[in-house]
Amino acid sequence: MGSGSELGSISSISAILAALTAVIGGTVLLSGRRRPSHLAFLFLSTSIFFWHLFSIFRTSVRMTYIALGVLMVIPVSLLGFLRTFLHESAQSRDQPGGVPRTAVFLLLTGEVALIYSYALTYSGSAGEAAGTASPLWALRIPTLLKSLTLLGLYGALTPLWQVYRSTVSRVDKRRLLYLVGVGALSITFTAWDLMPQPFGRGSPAL
C-alpha cells in the first residue's frame, strides 16, 4: 500500500475517533451534570478529541508539534479523571481527587521544552528547512517528550492500582484489575502506533 493511501486511512480513522470522543464529551456536557468527575471526563474527552483532530492535519512540522503538545495533556487529564472519579466513589473516599500539582508542573515544563525545541529548530528566515542545521539535542526533544508521555499514560493508571490493592471485595478487585489491564493494553497499542517504522506504525491509527 502506498504512503498516500496509508495517510488517507490514518486520517479517516483519526477523524472517526475524533468524532466519537466529541459525541461522548458532548453527551456529558448536554446531560446537565456538573459533578467534578463529569467535568474531568469532559476535559479528558476534549484532549483526546483535539489530539486526533490535529493528527488529521499533521502535514507540516508545525502541526506535528501542536499534535504532540496536545498529546502531552492526555496523561494529566486521564490522571485527573481517575483520581476524581475514585474520590467520588463510595469505596474510595480516601483517594485524593483532582490533578496533582507535580503533574501540572511537569506538563508545563514539557510544553515549554516543546516550544523551545520548535523555536530553536524551525524559526528564522529558512523556515522549516532550518531543522537540518539545528543542534541534534534540539531535534531529539520531541522524541523524548513523546516517550515520557507514554510513560505518563502508564503512570496515570496508578490510582486504579492503588484502589485495587486496598479493596477487600473480590468482585471489585476483579473489576479494577480488568480496568487496569485494559488500560495498559490500550496504552501499549498507542505506543506501538506512535513508534517509528519498522517497529511501529508511526501514526495514531489505533
Backbone as numpy.savetxt, mean C-alpha at the origin, in Angstrom:
# Nx Ny Nz CAx CAy CAz Cx Cy Cz
3.49 -12.73 -25.71 2.65 -11.55 -25.71 3.53 -10.31 -25.71
3.21 -9.34 -26.52 4.03 -8.15 -26.62 3.88 -7.25 -25.43
4.80 -6.29 -25.32 4.77 -5.39 -24.18 3.56 -4.48 -24.22
3.11 -4.11 -25.44 1.96 -3.23 -25.54 0.69 -3.88 -25.03
0.46 -5.14 -25.44 -0.73 -5.85 -24.97 -0.65 -6.15 -23.48
0.58 -6.43 -22.99 0.74 -6.68 -21.56 0.44 -5.43 -20.76
0.89 -4.27 -21.26 0.63 -3.02 -20.57 -0.87 -2.72 -20.56
-1.55 -3.03 -21.69 -2.98 -2.83 -21.73 -3.72 -3.72 -20.75
-3.27 -4.96 -20.63 -3.89 -5.87 -19.67 -3.68 -5.39 -18.25
-2.48 -4.92 -17.95 -2.19 -4.40 -16.62 -3.06 -3.20 -16.31
-3.20 -2.29 -17.29 -4.02 -1.11 -17.08 -5.48 -1.49 -16.86
-5.97 -2.48 -17.61 -7.36 -2.91 -17.46 -7.61 -3.48 -16.07
-6.71 -4.34 -15.61 -6.88 -4.95 -14.29 -6.80 -3.87 -13.20
-5.86 -2.94 -13.34 -5.73 -1.86 -12.36 -6.98 -0.99 -12.36
-7.56 -0.75 -13.55 -8.78 0.05 -13.63 -9.94 -0.66 -12.93
-10.04 -1.97 -13.11 -11.10 -2.74 -12.46 -10.94 -2.69 -10.93
-9.71 -2.88 -10.46 -9.46 -2.86 -9.02 -9.69 -1.46 -8.45
-9.33 -0.42 -9.20 -9.59 0.94 -8.75 -11.09 1.18 -8.63
-11.86 0.73 -9.61 -13.31 0.89 -9.56 -13.90 0.10 -8.40
-13.37 -1.11 -8.15 -13.89 -1.94 -7.07 -13.67 -1.29 -5.71
-12.46 -0.80 -5.47 -12.18 -0.15 -4.19 -12.97 1.14 -4.05
-13.22 1.85 -5.17 -14.04 3.06 -5.11 -15.47 2.73 -4.70
-16.01 1.62 -5.25 -17.37 1.22 -4.89 -17.45 0.82 -3.43
-16.45 0.06 -2.96 -16.45 -0.37 -1.55 -16.35 0.84 -0.62
-15.42 1.75 -0.94 -15.30 2.96 -0.13 -16.53 3.83 -0.20
-17.13 3.93 -1.39 -18.35 4.73 -1.53 -19.51 4.15 -0.75
-19.57 2.82 -0.67 -20.63 2.18 0.11 -20.54 2.57 1.58
-19.33 2.57 2.10 -19.14 2.97 3.50 -19.48 4.44 3.69
-19.10 5.26 2.72 -19.34 6.70 2.82 -20.83 7.01 2.77
-21.56 6.34 1.86 -22.98 6.60 1.70 -23.84 5.95 2.77
-23.25 5.03 3.52 -24.03 4.37 4.57 -24.33 5.30 5.74
-23.62 6.42 5.80 -23.86 7.38 6.86 -23.19 7.04 8.17
-22.46 5.94 8.21 -21.79 5.54 9.45 -20.52 6.36 9.65
-20.32 6.80 10.87 -19.16 7.65 11.15 -18.32 7.10 12.30
-18.38 5.79 12.51 -17.52 5.19 13.52 -16.07 5.31 13.06
-15.13 5.40 13.98 -13.71 5.51 13.59 -13.24 4.39 12.68
-13.76 3.18 12.89 -13.33 2.06 12.04 -13.82 2.25 10.60
-15.00 2.83 10.42 -15.51 3.08 9.07 -14.68 4.15 8.38
-14.31 5.18 9.11 -13.48 6.22 8.52 -12.09 5.69 8.18
-11.55 4.84 9.05 -10.25 4.24 8.78 -10.30 3.34 7.57
-11.40 2.59 7.42 -11.55 1.73 6.25 -11.72 2.56 4.98
-12.42 3.68 5.09 -12.58 4.57 3.94 -11.23 5.13 3.50
-10.39 5.48 4.45 -9.05 5.98 4.13 -8.21 4.90 3.47
-8.33 3.66 3.95 -7.61 2.54 3.34 -8.08 2.31 1.91
-9.39 2.30 1.69 -9.93 2.11 0.35 -9.49 3.23 -0.59
-9.47 4.45 -0.07 -9.07 5.59 -0.90 -7.61 5.48 -1.33
-6.75 5.08 -0.40 -5.33 4.94 -0.74 -5.11 3.84 -1.77
-5.82 2.72 -1.64 -5.71 1.64 -2.62 -6.26 2.10 -3.98
-7.36 2.84 -3.94 -7.96 3.35 -5.18 -6.98 4.24 -5.94
-6.36 5.18 -5.25 -5.44 6.09 -5.93 -4.18 5.37 -6.39
-3.75 4.34 -5.67 -2.58 3.58 -6.12 -2.86 2.91 -7.46
-4.00 2.24 -7.55 -4.35 1.60 -8.83 -4.61 2.64 -9.91
-5.19 3.78 -9.53 -5.48 4.83 -10.52 -4.19 5.37 -11.12
-3.23 5.70 -10.28 -1.96 6.22 -10.79 -1.15 5.13 -11.49
-1.38 3.87 -11.11 -0.67 2.79 -11.79 -1.12 2.64 -13.23
-2.36 3.03 -13.52 -2.86 2.96 -14.89 -2.07 3.91 -15.79
-1.72 5.07 -15.25 -1.09 6.12 -16.05 0.42 6.21 -15.81
1.02 5.07 -15.44 2.46 5.07 -15.20 3.22 5.03 -16.53
3.00 6.04 -17.36 3.67 6.12 -18.65 4.87 7.05 -18.61
5.11 7.67 -17.47 6.25 8.58 -17.33 6.89 8.34 -15.98
8.10 8.84 -15.83 8.82 8.69 -14.56 8.08 9.42 -13.44
7.53 10.58 -13.75 6.82 11.35 -12.73 5.63 10.58 -12.18
4.84 9.96 -13.05 3.69 9.20 -12.59 4.12 7.96 -11.81
5.25 7.39 -12.18 5.77 6.25 -11.43 6.13 6.65 -10.01
6.74 7.81 -9.86 7.07 8.31 -8.53 5.81 8.61 -7.73
4.80 9.20 -8.38 3.55 9.50 -7.68 2.88 8.21 -7.22
2.86 7.19 -8.09 2.27 5.90 -7.72 2.98 5.29 -6.53
4.30 5.41 -6.49 5.06 4.87 -5.36 4.76 5.66 -4.09
4.61 6.97 -4.24 4.27 7.79 -3.07 2.93 7.40 -2.47
1.96 7.07 -3.33 0.66 6.62 -2.84 0.77 5.22 -2.25
1.57 4.36 -2.88 1.75 3.01 -2.36 2.30 3.02 -0.94
3.15 3.96 -0.63 3.74 4.03 0.71 2.71 4.37 1.77
1.57 4.92 1.37 0.53 5.27 2.34 -0.27 4.04 2.77
-0.32 3.02 1.90 -1.18 1.86 2.15 -0.82 1.12 3.44
0.46 0.83 3.73 0.74 0.13 5.00 0.28 0.91 6.22
0.43 2.23 6.19 0.01 3.05 7.32 -1.51 3.04 7.46
-2.22 3.15 6.32 -3.68 3.14 6.38 -4.20 1.76 6.80
-3.52 0.69 6.35 -3.92 -0.66 6.77 -3.70 -0.85 8.25
-2.56 -0.40 8.75 -2.27 -0.50 10.18 -3.28 0.29 11.00
-3.61 1.50 10.54 -4.59 2.31 11.26 -5.97 1.68 11.28
-6.36 1.07 10.17 -7.68 0.42 10.12 -7.73 -0.79 11.06
-6.71 -1.64 11.01 -6.72 -2.83 11.86 -6.71 -2.46 13.34
-5.88 -1.50 13.72 -5.82 -1.09 15.13 -7.15 -0.49 15.58
-7.76 0.33 14.72 -9.02 0.95 15.08 -10.15 -0.07 15.14
-10.18 -0.97 14.16 -11.21 -2.00 14.13 -11.11 -2.93 15.35
-9.90 -3.35 15.67 -9.72 -4.24 16.82 -9.98 -3.52 18.13
-9.70 -2.23 18.17 -9.97 -1.45 19.39 -11.47 -1.37 19.66
-12.26 -1.30 18.59 -13.72 -1.24 18.76 -14.32 -2.61 19.03
-13.57 -3.66 18.78 -14.09 -5.00 19.03 -14.26 -5.22 20.53
-15.33 -5.94 20.86 -15.62 -6.18 22.28 -14.55 -7.03 22.94
-13.82 -7.82 22.15 -12.82 -8.72 22.70 -11.41 -8.12 22.69
-11.27 -6.90 22.16 -9.92 -6.34 22.00 -9.86 -4.90 22.46
-10.51 -4.58 23.57 -10.53 -3.22 24.06 -9.14 -2.73 24.45
-8.27 -3.68 24.81 -6.94 -3.29 25.23 -6.04 -2.95 24.04
-6.50 -3.21 22.82 -5.73 -2.91 21.62 -5.85 -1.41 21.31
-4.73 -0.67 21.31 -4.82 0.77 21.01 -5.28 1.01 19.59
-6.03 2.08 19.39 -6.54 2.42 18.07 -5.72 3.52 17.42
-6.05 3.78 16.16 -5.36 4.84 15.44 -4.02 4.41 14.88
-3.36 5.38 14.25 -2.05 5.14 13.65 -0.96 5.59 14.61
0.02 4.77 14.90 1.11 5.20 15.79 1.88 6.37 15.18
2.38 7.24 16.04 3.15 8.39 15.56 4.42 7.96 14.85
4.98 6.84 15.29 6.19 6.35 14.63 5.93 6.01 13.17
4.76 5.39 12.89 4.42 5.04 11.52 4.22 6.29 10.67
3.58 7.31 11.25 3.39 8.57 10.52 4.73 9.22 10.23
5.62 9.20 11.20 6.95 9.80 11.02 7.73 9.08 9.92
7.68 7.75 9.93 8.39 6.98 8.90 7.80 7.24 7.52
6.48 7.38 7.45 5.83 7.67 6.17 6.27 9.03 5.64
6.25 10.04 6.49 6.67 11.38 6.06 8.14 11.39 5.64
8.97 10.66 6.38 10.39 10.57 6.02 10.56 9.92 4.65
9.81 8.85 4.41 9.90 8.19 3.11 9.41 9.07 1.97
8.34 9.82 2.20 7.83 10.71 1.16 8.84 11.81 0.84
9.47 12.35 1.87 10.49 13.38 1.65 11.67 12.80 0.88
12.08 11.59 1.23 13.19 10.94 0.52 12.83 10.69 -0.94
11.57 10.32 -1.20 11.14 10.08 -2.57 11.15 11.37 -3.39
10.65 12.45 -2.78 10.67 13.75 -3.47 12.09 14.20 -3.73
12.96 14.00 -2.75 14.36 14.39 -2.91 15.02 13.59 -4.02
14.70 12.28 -4.10 15.27 11.44 -5.15 14.82 11.91 -6.53
13.54 12.25 -6.65 13.03 12.72 -7.95 13.65 14.06 -8.32
13.73 14.97 -7.34 14.29 16.29 -7.62 15.77 16.19 -8.00
16.49 15.32 -7.35 17.92 15.18 -7.62 18.16 14.46 -8.94
17.27 13.55 -9.29 17.50 12.71 -10.46 16.94 13.30 -11.74
15.76 13.92 -11.67 15.07 14.32 -12.89 14.77 15.80 -12.99
15.33 16.61 -12.11 15.15 18.05 -12.23 16.22 18.64 -13.13
16.00 19.84 -13.54 16.98 20.50 -14.40 16.51 20.59 -15.83
17.30 21.21 -16.65 16.89 21.46 -18.04 16.83 20.20 -18.87
17.55 19.17 -18.48 17.56 17.94 -19.26 16.31 17.09 -19.02
15.49 17.43 -17.99 14.27 16.69 -17.73 14.56 15.28 -17.27
13.75 14.33 -17.74 13.89 12.95 -17.30 15.19 12.34 -17.80
15.78 12.90 -18.84 17.05 12.37 -19.32 18.17 12.60 -18.33
17.96 13.48 -17.36 18.99 13.74 -16.36 19.25 12.55 -15.47
18.32 11.58 -15.48 18.50 10.41 -14.63 19.72 9.60 -15.00
20.17 9.71 -16.23 21.34 8.94 -16.63 22.62 9.47 -16.00
22.61 10.74 -15.58 23.80 11.34 -14.99 23.69 11.53 -13.49
22.69 10.94 -12.86 22.46 11.12 -11.44 23.27 10.12 -10.64
23.53 10.45 -9.37 24.25 9.50 -8.51 23.50 8.18 -8.41
24.24 7.10 -8.29 23.63 5.78 -8.25 22.76 5.61 -7.03
23.16 6.19 -5.89 22.38 6.02 -4.66 21.02 6.71 -4.78
20.96 7.80 -5.54 19.68 8.50 -5.73 18.72 7.66 -6.55
19.26 6.93 -7.52 18.42 6.07 -8.35 17.90 4.87 -7.58
18.61 4.49 -6.51 18.21 3.30 -5.74 17.20 3.63 -4.64
16.95 4.89 -4.38 16.01 5.26 -3.32 14.62 4.72 -3.57
14.04 4.84 -4.78 12.70 4.28 -5.00 12.64 2.77 -4.76
13.68 2.04 -5.19 13.70 0.59 -4.97 13.74 0.27 -3.48
14.55 1.02 -2.73 14.63 0.83 -1.29 13.30 1.12 -0.62
12.65 2.22 -1.02 11.36 2.58 -0.43 10.30 1.56 -0.77
10.34 1.01 -1.97 9.38 -0.01 -2.36 9.55 -1.27 -1.51
10.80 -1.65 -1.26 11.07 -2.82 -0.42 10.61 -2.59 1.02
10.87 -1.40 1.54 10.44 -1.07 2.90 8.92 -1.02 3.00
8.27 -0.59 1.92 6.81 -0.55 1.92 6.22 -1.95 2.01
6.80 -2.88 1.27 6.33 -4.26 1.33 6.55 -4.86 2.72
7.69 -4.54 3.33 7.92 -5.00 4.70 6.92 -4.35 5.66
6.58 -3.09 5.38 5.59 -2.40 6.20 4.21 -3.03 6.10
3.89 -3.58 4.93 2.60 -4.27 4.79 2.54 -5.51 5.68
3.65 -6.26 5.71 3.69 -7.40 6.63 3.59 -6.93 8.08
4.29 -5.85 8.39 4.24 -5.32 9.75 2.87 -4.82 10.16
2.08 -4.38 9.16 0.75 -3.87 9.47 -0.18 -4.96 9.98
0.17 -6.22 9.73 -0.64 -7.34 10.21 -0.35 -7.68 11.67
0.60 -6.99 12.28 0.99 -7.28 13.66 -0.17 -7.20 14.65
-1.07 -6.18 14.55 -2.20 -6.16 15.50 -3.04 -7.42 15.46
-3.28 -7.98 14.26 -4.04 -9.22 14.17 -3.33 -10.36 14.88
-2.01 -10.43 14.70 -1.24 -11.51 15.32 -1.22 -11.36 16.84
-1.15 -10.13 17.32 -1.14 -9.91 18.76 -2.47 -10.32 19.39
-3.57 -9.99 18.73 -4.88 -10.39 19.25 -5.04 -11.90 19.15
-4.50 -12.50 18.10 -4.56 -13.95 17.95 -3.87 -14.66 19.12
-2.73 -14.15 19.52 -1.98 -14.78 20.61 -2.67 -14.61 21.96
-3.43 -13.53 22.12 -4.07 -13.26 23.41 -5.50 -13.78 23.49
-6.03 -14.29 22.39 -7.41 -14.79 22.37 -7.46 -16.22 22.89
-8.46 -16.50 23.71 -8.61 -17.82 24.30 -9.51 -18.71 23.45
-10.56 -18.14 22.89 -11.53 -18.91 22.12 -10.87 -19.54 20.88
-11.11 -20.84 20.71 -10.54 -21.53 19.55 -11.16 -21.05 18.25
-12.45 -20.74 18.27 -13.13 -20.27 17.07 -12.55 -18.92 16.63
-12.36 -18.02 17.59 -11.80 -16.71 17.26 -10.35 -16.83 16.81
-9.61 -17.72 17.46 -8.21 -17.91 17.06 -8.13 -18.42 15.63
-9.04 -19.32 15.26 -9.05 -19.87 13.90 -9.37 -18.77 12.89
-10.32 -17.90 13.22 -10.69 -16.81 12.32 -9.55 -15.81 12.17
-8.92 -15.49 13.29 -7.81 -14.54 13.24 -6.63 -15.11 12.47
-6.35 -16.39 12.66 -5.26 -17.02 11.93 -5.55 -17.04 10.43
-6.81 -17.23 10.09 -7.21 -17.20 8.68 -6.96 -15.80 8.10
-7.33 -14.77 8.84 -7.12 -13.39 8.37 -5.64 -13.09 8.20
-4.83 -13.52 9.17 -3.39 -13.29 9.08 -2.81 -14.02 7.87
-3.24 -15.26 7.66 -2.73 -16.04 6.53 -3.12 -15.44 5.19
-4.39 -15.05 5.06 -4.84 -14.45 3.80 -4.15 -13.12 3.56
-3.99 -12.34 4.63 -3.31 -11.06 4.48 -1.86 -11.24 4.05
-1.15 -12.17 4.66 0.24 -12.43 4.28 0.33 -12.95 2.86
-0.63 -13.78 2.46 -0.63 -14.30 1.09 -0.88 -13.19 0.08
-1.80 -12.29 0.40 -2.09 -11.17 -0.49 -0.86 -10.27 -0.65
-0.18 -10.01 0.45 1.02 -9.17 0.39 2.12 -9.86 -0.41
2.23 -11.18 -0.25 3.23 -11.92 -1.01 2.97 -11.83 -2.50
1.71 -11.95 -2.91 1.36 -11.80 -4.32 1.67 -10.38 -4.80
1.41 -9.39 -3.95 1.73 -8.02 -4.30 3.23 -7.84 -4.50
4.01 -8.46 -3.61 5.47 -8.38 -3.76 5.92 -9.03 -5.06
5.30 -10.15 -5.40 5.65 -10.83 -6.65 5.29 -9.96 -7.85
4.17 -9.25 -7.75 3.76 -8.35 -8.83 4.79 -7.23 -9.03
5.26 -6.68 -7.92 6.09 -5.48 -8.01 7.56 -5.79 -8.28
7.97 -7.03 -8.08 9.36 -7.38 -8.34 9.65 -7.27 -9.83
10.84 -6.80 -10.19 11.17 -6.69 -11.62 11.29 -8.05 -12.27
11.04 -8.09 -13.55 11.21 -9.33 -14.32 12.68 -9.70 -14.40
13.05 -10.99 -14.42 12.19 -12.16 -14.56 11.69 -12.73 -13.23
12.01 -12.07 -12.10 11.61 -12.61 -10.80 10.13 -12.36 -10.53
9.58 -11.31 -11.08 8.17 -10.98 -10.87 7.56 -10.42 -12.13
6.38 -9.84 -11.95 5.66 -9.30 -13.09 6.07 -7.88 -13.40
6.62 -7.17 -12.38 7.04 -5.79 -12.59 5.90 -4.81 -12.69
4.72 -5.17 -12.16 3.57 -4.28 -12.28 2.50 -4.69 -11.29
1.62 -3.76 -10.88 0.57 -4.08 -9.91 -0.63 -4.74 -10.56
-0.49 -5.99 -11.00 -1.57 -6.66 -11.73 -2.48 -7.46 -10.79
-1.88 -8.21 -9.88 -2.71 -9.05 -9.00 -3.16 -8.31 -7.74
